Amino acid sequence: MSANLTDLRIVLIFDHGERNMKPGLKPIVAAIALACGMTVAQAQPNTALYLTMDGSGSISVADFTTQITSYVNALNNVFTANPSLYGQVAIGGGIFGANFYEFFLPTAITNSTILGNLTTAISSLDPGRAGIDTTGTAIGDAVTASALSLVAYKNSQGENTMELVIDVTTDGQNNVGADPATVVASLVPPPTKPLTAVNCLGIGVNADCTWVTGYGTNFGSPSFPQFQAALSNKLTQEFKTPEPGTLALAGLAMTGLFGLRRRSTAA
C-alpha cells in the first residue's frame, strides 16, 4: 500500500469517525498516523488545558522567575518525552493577581513552533507579570475567566467530546473576588456543566488548593525549587499520555488491518 493511500484512509478515519471516537483513543490513533507519515495537524485536540498562573505580590521576584522557568522547561520536557501529544492538546494561559490577563489564547499545539510561541509568551511575563494588579489573589475570578476562554475555544472547534481542564498554580489563597469553591462547583462536572476538572498545584506551605475537592485534583504544595518536577508530573497526567505498550499494540493492530486489506485486494 502506498504511503499516500495510507494517509488518505487515516484522514477519513478522522474526518468521519472522530466525533464518535472515545477521547482516550484519539492519542493512539494520532500516534499511528504519525508512524504512517500523516501530519499531526490533521488530528483534532481531545483535551484543552488552561494554565492559570498566580502572579500576585506574595511571590518574590526570584520565585516568580523560578515559576516561569519551570513552566517553560516542564512543557518542553513533556512534549519531548511524548511527541504524540502534538495535535492532541490545545493550551491557553492567563496570569492573575487581583485581576486577570490572558497571555495566550487556547491554541492546538500541533508542532514545536506553536509550542515555542506558548513558551515565549510565558517567558515574556517575567519580570513585569503583564502589568496585573499584584495586591490580591483572585483565584475564583481567574477560574471564571479561564473557563470562558476554554468554552469559547471548544465552541469554535465544533467539538463535543473535547475535555476542558483548568490548571491553577498558586502560592497563596483566595482573598478577593468570587469564592473559588463556589465557582468550581458551578463549572464541574460534565455533561451538565462545561468543564471536566479544575486542578490545583500549590507552591509552598501557604498555598491553599482545598477548594478543588470533588471537582479536580489537588497536586500538593511543593516548594519553588521542586515546582518544575511537580508541574511536569501534573501535565503528564492531565494530558493522559498513552502508555508505550498501548501504542505498540495499536500499531500492530493497524498493521494487521492494512495487511488484511492488501490480501483482500490481491484476491
PDB file of C-alpha atoms in Angstrom:
ATOM      1  CA  MET A   1       0.000   0.000   0.000  1.00  0.00           C
ATOM      2  CA  SER A   2       1.338   3.425  -0.848  1.00  0.00           C
ATOM      3  CA  ALA A   3       2.009   5.985   1.872  1.00  0.00           C
ATOM      4  CA  ASN A   4      -0.462   8.399   0.248  1.00  0.00           C
ATOM      5  CA  LEU A   5      -3.259   5.827   0.327  1.00  0.00           C
ATOM      6  CA  THR A   6      -2.463   5.047   3.961  1.00  0.00           C
ATOM      7  CA  ASP A   7      -2.629   8.761   4.776  1.00  0.00           C
ATOM      8  CA  LEU A   8      -5.938   9.089   2.945  1.00  0.00           C
ATOM      9  CA  ARG A   9      -7.520   6.267   4.887  1.00  0.00           C
ATOM     10  CA  ILE A  10      -6.382   7.669   8.232  1.00  0.00           C
ATOM     11  CA  VAL A  11      -7.652  11.113   7.227  1.00  0.00           C
ATOM     12  CA  LEU A  12     -11.032   9.533   6.510  1.00  0.00           C
ATOM     13  CA  ILE A  13     -10.998   7.984   9.994  1.00  0.00           C
ATOM     14  CA  PHE A  14     -10.553  11.462  11.471  1.00  0.00           C
ATOM     15  CA  ASP A  15     -12.976  13.188   9.096  1.00  0.00           C
ATOM     16  CA  HIS A  16     -15.848  10.741   9.528  1.00  0.00           C
ATOM     17  CA  GLY A  17     -15.236   8.938  12.799  1.00  0.00           C
ATOM     18  CA  GLU A  18     -13.585  11.350  15.204  1.00  0.00           C
ATOM     19  CA  ARG A  19     -16.828  12.834  16.506  1.00  0.00           C
ATOM     20  CA  ASN A  20     -17.832   9.353  17.742  1.00  0.00           C
ATOM     21  CA  MET A  21     -14.374   8.273  18.850  1.00  0.00           C
ATOM     22  CA  LYS A  22     -13.766   7.881  22.568  1.00  0.00           C
ATOM     23  CA  PRO A  23     -11.346  10.618  23.774  1.00  0.00           C
ATOM     24  CA  GLY A  24      -8.882   8.047  25.119  1.00  0.00           C
ATOM     25  CA  LEU A  25      -8.441   6.528  21.659  1.00  0.00           C
ATOM     26  CA  LYS A  26      -7.505   9.777  19.898  1.00  0.00           C
ATOM     27  CA  PRO A  27      -3.865   9.962  21.011  1.00  0.00           C
ATOM     28  CA  ILE A  28      -3.428   6.321  19.992  1.00  0.00           C
ATOM     29  CA  VAL A  29      -4.839   6.964  16.517  1.00  0.00           C
ATOM     30  CA  ALA A  30      -2.703  10.100  16.228  1.00  0.00           C
ATOM     31  CA  ALA A  31       0.421   8.129  17.092  1.00  0.00           C
ATOM     32  CA  ILE A  32      -0.472   5.563  14.422  1.00  0.00           C
ATOM     33  CA  ALA A  33      -0.960   8.427  11.993  1.00  0.00           C
ATOM     34  CA  LEU A  34       2.482   9.754  12.851  1.00  0.00           C
ATOM     35  CA  ALA A  35       4.009   6.338  12.243  1.00  0.00           C
ATOM     36  CA  CYS A  36       2.344   6.247   8.833  1.00  0.00           C
ATOM     37  CA  GLY A  37       3.630   9.682   7.873  1.00  0.00           C
ATOM     38  CA  MET A  38       0.483  11.757   8.416  1.00  0.00           C
ATOM     39  CA  THR A  39       0.941  15.212   9.911  1.00  0.00           C
ATOM     40  CA  VAL A  40      -0.449  15.595  13.420  1.00  0.00           C
ATOM     41  CA  ALA A  41      -2.135  18.844  12.401  1.00  0.00           C
ATOM     42  CA  GLN A  42      -4.909  16.690  10.917  1.00  0.00           C
ATOM     43  CA  ALA A  43      -5.809  15.341  14.361  1.00  0.00           C
ATOM     44  CA  GLN A  44      -8.170  17.435  16.463  1.00  0.00           C
ATOM     45  CA  PRO A  45      -7.254  18.022  20.131  1.00  0.00           C
ATOM     46  CA  ASN A  46      -9.018  15.777  22.633  1.00  0.00           C
ATOM     47  CA  THR A  47      -8.012  17.952  25.616  1.00  0.00           C
ATOM     48  CA  ALA A  48      -7.918  21.712  26.031  1.00  0.00           C
ATOM     49  CA  LEU A  49      -5.879  22.775  29.057  1.00  0.00           C
ATOM     50  CA  TYR A  50      -5.780  26.272  30.508  1.00  0.00           C
ATOM     51  CA  LEU A  51      -2.706  27.295  32.513  1.00  0.00           C
ATOM     52  CA  THR A  52      -3.972  29.684  35.197  1.00  0.00           C
ATOM     53  CA  MET A  53      -0.886  31.133  36.846  1.00  0.00           C
ATOM     54  CA  ASP A  54      -0.576  33.121  40.096  1.00  0.00           C
ATOM     55  CA  GLY A  55       1.357  36.362  39.696  1.00  0.00           C
ATOM     56  CA  SER A  56       0.343  38.034  42.939  1.00  0.00           C
ATOM     57  CA  GLY A  57       2.752  40.067  45.048  1.00  0.00           C
ATOM     58  CA  SER A  58       3.278  37.309  47.603  1.00  0.00           C
ATOM     59  CA  ILE A  59       5.575  35.663  45.044  1.00  0.00           C
ATOM     60  CA  SER A  60       9.026  37.239  45.225  1.00  0.00           C
ATOM     61  CA  VAL A  61      10.876  38.366  42.097  1.00  0.00           C
ATOM     62  CA  ALA A  62      13.260  35.406  42.327  1.00  0.00           C
ATOM     63  CA  ASP A  63      10.481  32.881  42.938  1.00  0.00           C
ATOM     64  CA  PHE A  64       8.431  34.264  40.061  1.00  0.00           C
ATOM     65  CA  THR A  65      11.416  33.743  37.756  1.00  0.00           C
ATOM     66  CA  THR A  66      11.656  30.166  39.050  1.00  0.00           C
ATOM     67  CA  GLN A  67       7.965  29.663  38.370  1.00  0.00           C
ATOM     68  CA  ILE A  68       8.261  30.945  34.781  1.00  0.00           C
ATOM     69  CA  THR A  69      11.366  28.882  34.045  1.00  0.00           C
ATOM     70  CA  SER A  70       9.669  25.810  35.485  1.00  0.00           C
ATOM     71  CA  TYR A  71       6.650  26.235  33.199  1.00  0.00           C
ATOM     72  CA  VAL A  72       8.834  26.584  30.105  1.00  0.00           C
ATOM     73  CA  ASN A  73      11.057  23.620  30.987  1.00  0.00           C
ATOM     74  CA  ALA A  74       8.166  21.380  32.047  1.00  0.00           C
ATOM     75  CA  LEU A  75       6.228  21.974  28.839  1.00  0.00           C
ATOM     76  CA  ASN A  76       9.284  21.368  26.659  1.00  0.00           C
ATOM     77  CA  ASN A  77      10.193  18.218  28.595  1.00  0.00           C
ATOM     78  CA  VAL A  78       6.688  16.736  28.447  1.00  0.00           C
ATOM     79  CA  PHE A  79       6.342  17.257  24.696  1.00  0.00           C
ATOM     80  CA  THR A  80       9.866  15.986  24.045  1.00  0.00           C
ATOM     81  CA  ALA A  81       9.140  12.833  26.024  1.00  0.00           C
ATOM     82  CA  ASN A  82       5.693  12.397  24.425  1.00  0.00           C
ATOM     83  CA  PRO A  83       5.769  13.650  20.811  1.00  0.00           C
ATOM     84  CA  SER A  84       2.386  12.022  20.143  1.00  0.00           C
ATOM     85  CA  LEU A  85       0.901  14.922  22.148  1.00  0.00           C
ATOM     86  CA  TYR A  86       1.387  17.235  19.179  1.00  0.00           C
ATOM     87  CA  GLY A  87      -2.037  17.797  17.680  1.00  0.00           C
ATOM     88  CA  GLN A  88      -3.811  16.168  20.614  1.00  0.00           C
ATOM     89  CA  VAL A  89      -3.728  19.051  23.086  1.00  0.00           C
ATOM     90  CA  ALA A  90      -4.777  22.681  22.988  1.00  0.00           C
ATOM     91  CA  ILE A  91      -3.335  25.048  25.595  1.00  0.00           C
ATOM     92  CA  GLY A  92      -4.248  28.541  26.724  1.00  0.00           C
ATOM     93  CA  GLY A  93      -2.827  30.630  29.523  1.00  0.00           C
ATOM     94  CA  GLY A  94      -3.597  33.505  31.856  1.00  0.00           C
ATOM     95  CA  ILE A  95      -1.992  35.193  34.844  1.00  0.00           C
ATOM     96  CA  PHE A  96      -3.851  36.554  37.847  1.00  0.00           C
ATOM     97  CA  GLY A  97      -3.356  38.754  40.848  1.00  0.00           C
ATOM     98  CA  ALA A  98      -6.329  40.845  41.951  1.00  0.00           C
ATOM     99  CA  ASN A  99      -7.308  40.844  38.271  1.00  0.00           C
ATOM    100  CA  PHE A 100      -6.657  38.602  35.264  1.00  0.00           C
ATOM    101  CA  TYR A 101      -4.766  38.790  31.965  1.00  0.00           C
ATOM    102  CA  GLU A 102      -4.878  36.185  29.198  1.00  0.00           C
ATOM    103  CA  PHE A 103      -1.404  35.918  27.680  1.00  0.00           C
ATOM    104  CA  PHE A 104      -2.107  33.020  25.279  1.00  0.00           C
ATOM    105  CA  LEU A 105      -5.402  32.160  23.608  1.00  0.00           C
ATOM    106  CA  PRO A 106      -6.243  28.432  23.624  1.00  0.00           C
ATOM    107  CA  THR A 107      -4.448  27.004  20.607  1.00  0.00           C
ATOM    108  CA  ALA A 108      -3.855  23.473  19.312  1.00  0.00           C
ATOM    109  CA  ILE A 109      -0.190  22.615  19.889  1.00  0.00           C
ATOM    110  CA  THR A 110       0.418  20.876  16.571  1.00  0.00           C
ATOM    111  CA  ASN A 111       4.192  21.357  16.300  1.00  0.00           C
ATOM    112  CA  SER A 112       7.274  22.647  18.090  1.00  0.00           C
ATOM    113  CA  THR A 113       6.870  26.129  16.584  1.00  0.00           C
ATOM    114  CA  ILE A 114       3.498  26.647  18.249  1.00  0.00           C
ATOM    115  CA  LEU A 115       4.852  25.189  21.475  1.00  0.00           C
ATOM    116  CA  GLY A 116       7.664  27.734  21.177  1.00  0.00           C
ATOM    117  CA  ASN A 117       5.090  30.521  20.778  1.00  0.00           C
ATOM    118  CA  LEU A 118       3.469  29.389  24.020  1.00  0.00           C
ATOM    119  CA  THR A 119       6.722  29.173  25.977  1.00  0.00           C
ATOM    120  CA  THR A 120       7.814  32.564  24.610  1.00  0.00           C
ATOM    121  CA  ALA A 121       4.538  34.080  25.823  1.00  0.00           C
ATOM    122  CA  ILE A 122       5.154  32.547  29.254  1.00  0.00           C
ATOM    123  CA  SER A 123       8.743  33.827  29.356  1.00  0.00           C
ATOM    124  CA  SER A 124       7.559  37.345  28.483  1.00  0.00           C
ATOM    125  CA  LEU A 125       5.649  37.504  31.786  1.00  0.00           C
ATOM    126  CA  ASP A 126       8.930  37.844  33.691  1.00  0.00           C
ATOM    127  CA  PRO A 127       9.552  40.285  35.262  1.00  0.00           C
ATOM    128  CA  GLY A 128       6.565  42.538  34.509  1.00  0.00           C
ATOM    129  CA  ARG A 129       3.807  39.957  35.179  1.00  0.00           C
ATOM    130  CA  ALA A 130       1.846  41.501  32.276  1.00  0.00           C
ATOM    131  CA  GLY A 131       1.101  44.549  34.425  1.00  0.00           C
ATOM    132  CA  ILE A 132      -1.521  42.802  36.551  1.00  0.00           C
ATOM    133  CA  ASP A 133      -2.631  44.129  39.942  1.00  0.00           C
ATOM    134  CA  THR A 134      -0.388  42.212  42.352  1.00  0.00           C
ATOM    135  CA  THR A 135      -2.165  43.423  45.514  1.00  0.00           C
ATOM    136  CA  GLY A 136      -4.565  40.461  45.714  1.00  0.00           C
ATOM    137  CA  THR A 137      -5.153  36.813  44.801  1.00  0.00           C
ATOM    138  CA  ALA A 138      -8.423  36.359  42.914  1.00  0.00           C
ATOM    139  CA  ILE A 139      -8.448  32.623  42.224  1.00  0.00           C
ATOM    140  CA  GLY A 140     -12.219  32.342  41.752  1.00  0.00           C
ATOM    141  CA  ASP A 141     -12.356  35.181  39.235  1.00  0.00           C
ATOM    142  CA  ALA A 142      -9.354  33.709  37.382  1.00  0.00           C
ATOM    143  CA  VAL A 143     -11.073  30.316  37.119  1.00  0.00           C
ATOM    144  CA  THR A 144     -14.178  32.008  35.702  1.00  0.00           C
ATOM    145  CA  ALA A 145     -12.147  33.850  33.054  1.00  0.00           C
ATOM    146  CA  SER A 146     -10.208  30.683  32.185  1.00  0.00           C
ATOM    147  CA  ALA A 147     -13.430  28.709  31.775  1.00  0.00           C
ATOM    148  CA  LEU A 148     -14.948  31.304  29.454  1.00  0.00           C
ATOM    149  CA  SER A 149     -11.862  31.134  27.232  1.00  0.00           C
ATOM    150  CA  LEU A 150     -11.874  27.322  27.126  1.00  0.00           C
ATOM    151  CA  VAL A 151     -15.578  27.086  26.315  1.00  0.00           C
ATOM    152  CA  ALA A 152     -15.200  29.667  23.540  1.00  0.00           C
ATOM    153  CA  TYR A 153     -12.368  27.607  22.053  1.00  0.00           C
ATOM    154  CA  LYS A 154     -14.337  24.355  22.212  1.00  0.00           C
ATOM    155  CA  ASN A 155     -17.341  26.009  20.573  1.00  0.00           C
ATOM    156  CA  SER A 156     -15.138  27.394  17.802  1.00  0.00           C
ATOM    157  CA  GLN A 157     -13.951  23.855  17.024  1.00  0.00           C
ATOM    158  CA  GLY A 158     -17.430  22.356  16.941  1.00  0.00           C
ATOM    159  CA  GLU A 159     -16.082  19.554  19.139  1.00  0.00           C
ATOM    160  CA  ASN A 160     -18.445  17.883  21.612  1.00  0.00           C
ATOM    161  CA  THR A 161     -16.062  15.331  23.135  1.00  0.00           C
ATOM    162  CA  MET A 162     -13.133  17.623  23.964  1.00  0.00           C
ATOM    163  CA  GLU A 163     -12.216  17.604  27.649  1.00  0.00           C
ATOM    164  CA  LEU A 164     -11.731  21.032  29.239  1.00  0.00           C
ATOM    165  CA  VAL A 165      -9.311  21.233  32.157  1.00  0.00           C
ATOM    166  CA  ILE A 166      -8.145  24.269  34.142  1.00  0.00           C
ATOM    167  CA  ASP A 167      -4.716  24.018  35.745  1.00  0.00           C
ATOM    168  CA  VAL A 168      -4.269  26.513  38.601  1.00  0.00           C
ATOM    169  CA  THR A 169      -0.923  27.151  40.284  1.00  0.00           C
ATOM    170  CA  THR A 170      -0.806  29.394  43.340  1.00  0.00           C
ATOM    171  CA  ASP A 171       1.370  30.117  46.344  1.00  0.00           C
ATOM    172  CA  GLY A 172      -1.474  31.508  48.463  1.00  0.00           C
ATOM    173  CA  GLN A 173      -5.209  31.579  48.968  1.00  0.00           C
ATOM    174  CA  ASN A 174      -8.117  33.498  47.511  1.00  0.00           C
ATOM    175  CA  ASN A 175      -8.537  36.865  49.219  1.00  0.00           C
ATOM    176  CA  VAL A 176     -10.529  38.938  46.731  1.00  0.00           C
ATOM    177  CA  GLY A 177     -13.392  38.336  44.318  1.00  0.00           C
ATOM    178  CA  ALA A 178     -15.502  35.193  43.976  1.00  0.00           C
ATOM    179  CA  ASP A 179     -15.018  32.169  46.220  1.00  0.00           C
ATOM    180  CA  PRO A 180     -13.182  29.536  44.097  1.00  0.00           C
ATOM    181  CA  ALA A 181     -15.075  26.633  45.706  1.00  0.00           C
ATOM    182  CA  THR A 182     -18.391  28.163  44.629  1.00  0.00           C
ATOM    183  CA  VAL A 183     -17.092  28.944  41.136  1.00  0.00           C
ATOM    184  CA  VAL A 184     -15.691  25.448  40.571  1.00  0.00           C
ATOM    185  CA  ALA A 185     -18.910  23.800  41.778  1.00  0.00           C
ATOM    186  CA  SER A 186     -20.789  25.783  39.121  1.00  0.00           C
ATOM    187  CA  LEU A 187     -18.472  24.608  36.319  1.00  0.00           C
ATOM    188  CA  VAL A 188     -17.734  20.898  37.012  1.00  0.00           C
ATOM    189  CA  PRO A 189     -18.591  18.127  36.159  1.00  0.00           C
ATOM    190  CA  PRO A 190     -19.945  17.403  32.665  1.00  0.00           C
ATOM    191  CA  PRO A 191     -22.293  16.641  30.974  1.00  0.00           C
ATOM    192  CA  THR A 192     -24.500  19.259  32.580  1.00  0.00           C
ATOM    193  CA  LYS A 193     -21.547  21.602  33.229  1.00  0.00           C
ATOM    194  CA  PRO A 194     -18.830  22.635  30.787  1.00  0.00           C
ATOM    195  CA  LEU A 195     -15.567  21.633  32.488  1.00  0.00           C
ATOM    196  CA  THR A 196     -14.040  18.203  33.044  1.00  0.00           C
ATOM    197  CA  ALA A 197     -11.924  19.277  36.033  1.00  0.00           C
ATOM    198  CA  VAL A 198     -10.218  22.175  37.762  1.00  0.00           C
ATOM    199  CA  ASN A 199      -6.865  21.053  39.195  1.00  0.00           C
ATOM    200  CA  CYS A 200      -4.534  22.911  41.524  1.00  0.00           C
ATOM    201  CA  LEU A 201      -0.829  22.753  42.272  1.00  0.00           C
ATOM    202  CA  GLY A 202       0.135  24.776  45.316  1.00  0.00           C
ATOM    203  CA  ILE A 203       3.612  26.195  45.812  1.00  0.00           C
ATOM    204  CA  GLY A 204       4.863  26.344  49.389  1.00  0.00           C
ATOM    205  CA  VAL A 205       3.266  25.950  52.801  1.00  0.00           C
ATOM    206  CA  ASN A 206       0.847  28.883  52.436  1.00  0.00           C
ATOM    207  CA  ALA A 207      -0.828  27.582  49.279  1.00  0.00           C
ATOM    208  CA  ASP A 208      -4.492  26.592  49.550  1.00  0.00           C
ATOM    209  CA  CYS A 209      -5.904  24.159  46.972  1.00  0.00           C
ATOM    210  CA  THR A 210      -8.608  22.656  49.194  1.00  0.00           C
ATOM    211  CA  TRP A 211     -11.315  24.264  47.046  1.00  0.00           C
ATOM    212  CA  VAL A 212     -10.784  21.642  44.267  1.00  0.00           C
ATOM    213  CA  THR A 213     -12.177  18.830  46.449  1.00  0.00           C
ATOM    214  CA  GLY A 214     -14.608  16.754  44.434  1.00  0.00           C
ATOM    215  CA  TYR A 215     -14.067  18.716  41.224  1.00  0.00           C
ATOM    216  CA  GLY A 216     -10.422  18.070  40.379  1.00  0.00           C
ATOM    217  CA  THR A 217      -7.072  17.011  41.793  1.00  0.00           C
ATOM    218  CA  ASN A 218      -5.059  18.726  44.497  1.00  0.00           C
ATOM    219  CA  PHE A 219      -1.485  18.008  43.421  1.00  0.00           C
ATOM    220  CA  GLY A 220       0.013  19.161  46.718  1.00  0.00           C
ATOM    221  CA  SER A 221       2.296  22.047  47.595  1.00  0.00           C
ATOM    222  CA  PRO A 222       5.932  21.576  46.619  1.00  0.00           C
ATOM    223  CA  SER A 223       8.460  24.328  47.237  1.00  0.00           C
ATOM    224  CA  PHE A 224       9.548  26.602  44.375  1.00  0.00           C
ATOM    225  CA  PRO A 225      12.740  24.541  43.777  1.00  0.00           C
ATOM    226  CA  GLN A 226      10.568  21.406  43.491  1.00  0.00           C
ATOM    227  CA  PHE A 227       7.952  23.065  41.312  1.00  0.00           C
ATOM    228  CA  GLN A 228       9.253  22.034  37.881  1.00  0.00           C
ATOM    229  CA  ALA A 229       9.233  18.306  38.628  1.00  0.00           C
ATOM    230  CA  ALA A 230       5.767  18.515  40.194  1.00  0.00           C
ATOM    231  CA  LEU A 231       4.440  20.511  37.243  1.00  0.00           C
ATOM    232  CA  SER A 232       5.855  18.003  34.727  1.00  0.00           C
ATOM    233  CA  ASN A 233       4.127  15.185  36.586  1.00  0.00           C
ATOM    234  CA  LYS A 234       0.857  17.087  36.666  1.00  0.00           C
ATOM    235  CA  LEU A 235       0.934  17.957  32.953  1.00  0.00           C
ATOM    236  CA  THR A 236       1.656  14.339  32.062  1.00  0.00           C
ATOM    237  CA  GLN A 237      -1.423  13.231  33.994  1.00  0.00           C
ATOM    238  CA  GLU A 238      -3.637  15.987  32.613  1.00  0.00           C
ATOM    239  CA  PHE A 239      -2.624  15.207  29.040  1.00  0.00           C
ATOM    240  CA  LYS A 240      -3.299  11.483  29.656  1.00  0.00           C
ATOM    241  CA  THR A 241      -0.234  10.447  27.701  1.00  0.00           C
ATOM    242  CA  PRO A 242      -0.731   6.928  26.306  1.00  0.00           C
ATOM    243  CA  GLU A 243       1.346   4.049  27.611  1.00  0.00           C
ATOM    244  CA  PRO A 244       4.098   2.958  25.143  1.00  0.00           C
ATOM    245  CA  GLY A 245       2.825  -0.620  25.284  1.00  0.00           C
ATOM    246  CA  THR A 246      -0.666   0.508  24.313  1.00  0.00           C
ATOM    247  CA  LEU A 247       0.697   2.398  21.324  1.00  0.00           C
ATOM    248  CA  ALA A 248       2.720  -0.616  20.233  1.00  0.00           C
ATOM    249  CA  LEU A 249      -0.310  -2.923  20.365  1.00  0.00           C
ATOM    250  CA  ALA A 250      -2.436  -0.394  18.498  1.00  0.00           C
ATOM    251  CA  GLY A 251       0.244  -0.082  15.851  1.00  0.00           C
ATOM    252  CA  LEU A 252       0.352  -3.861  15.400  1.00  0.00           C
ATOM    253  CA  ALA A 253      -3.425  -3.964  15.120  1.00  0.00           C
ATOM    254  CA  MET A 254      -3.429  -1.264  12.455  1.00  0.00           C
ATOM    255  CA  THR A 255      -0.658  -3.043  10.581  1.00  0.00           C
ATOM    256  CA  GLY A 256      -2.728  -6.225  10.630  1.00  0.00           C
ATOM    257  CA  LEU A 257      -5.757  -4.399   9.261  1.00  0.00           C
ATOM    258  CA  PHE A 258      -3.691  -2.961   6.410  1.00  0.00           C
ATOM    259  CA  GLY A 259      -2.306  -6.431   5.698  1.00  0.00           C
ATOM    260  CA  LEU A 260      -5.783  -7.939   5.520  1.00  0.00           C
ATOM    261  CA  ARG A 261      -6.835  -5.192   3.152  1.00  0.00           C
ATOM    262  CA  ARG A 262      -3.850  -5.893   0.883  1.00  0.00           C
ATOM    263  CA  ARG A 263      -4.668  -9.618   0.774  1.00  0.00           C
ATOM    264  CA  SER A 264      -8.322  -8.887   0.071  1.00  0.00           C
ATOM    265  CA  THR A 265      -7.367  -6.566  -2.803  1.00  0.00           C
ATOM    266  CA  ALA A 266      -4.923  -9.119  -4.221  1.00  0.00           C
ATOM    267  CA  ALA A 267      -7.593 -11.822  -4.162  1.00  0.00           C
TER     268      ALA A 267
END
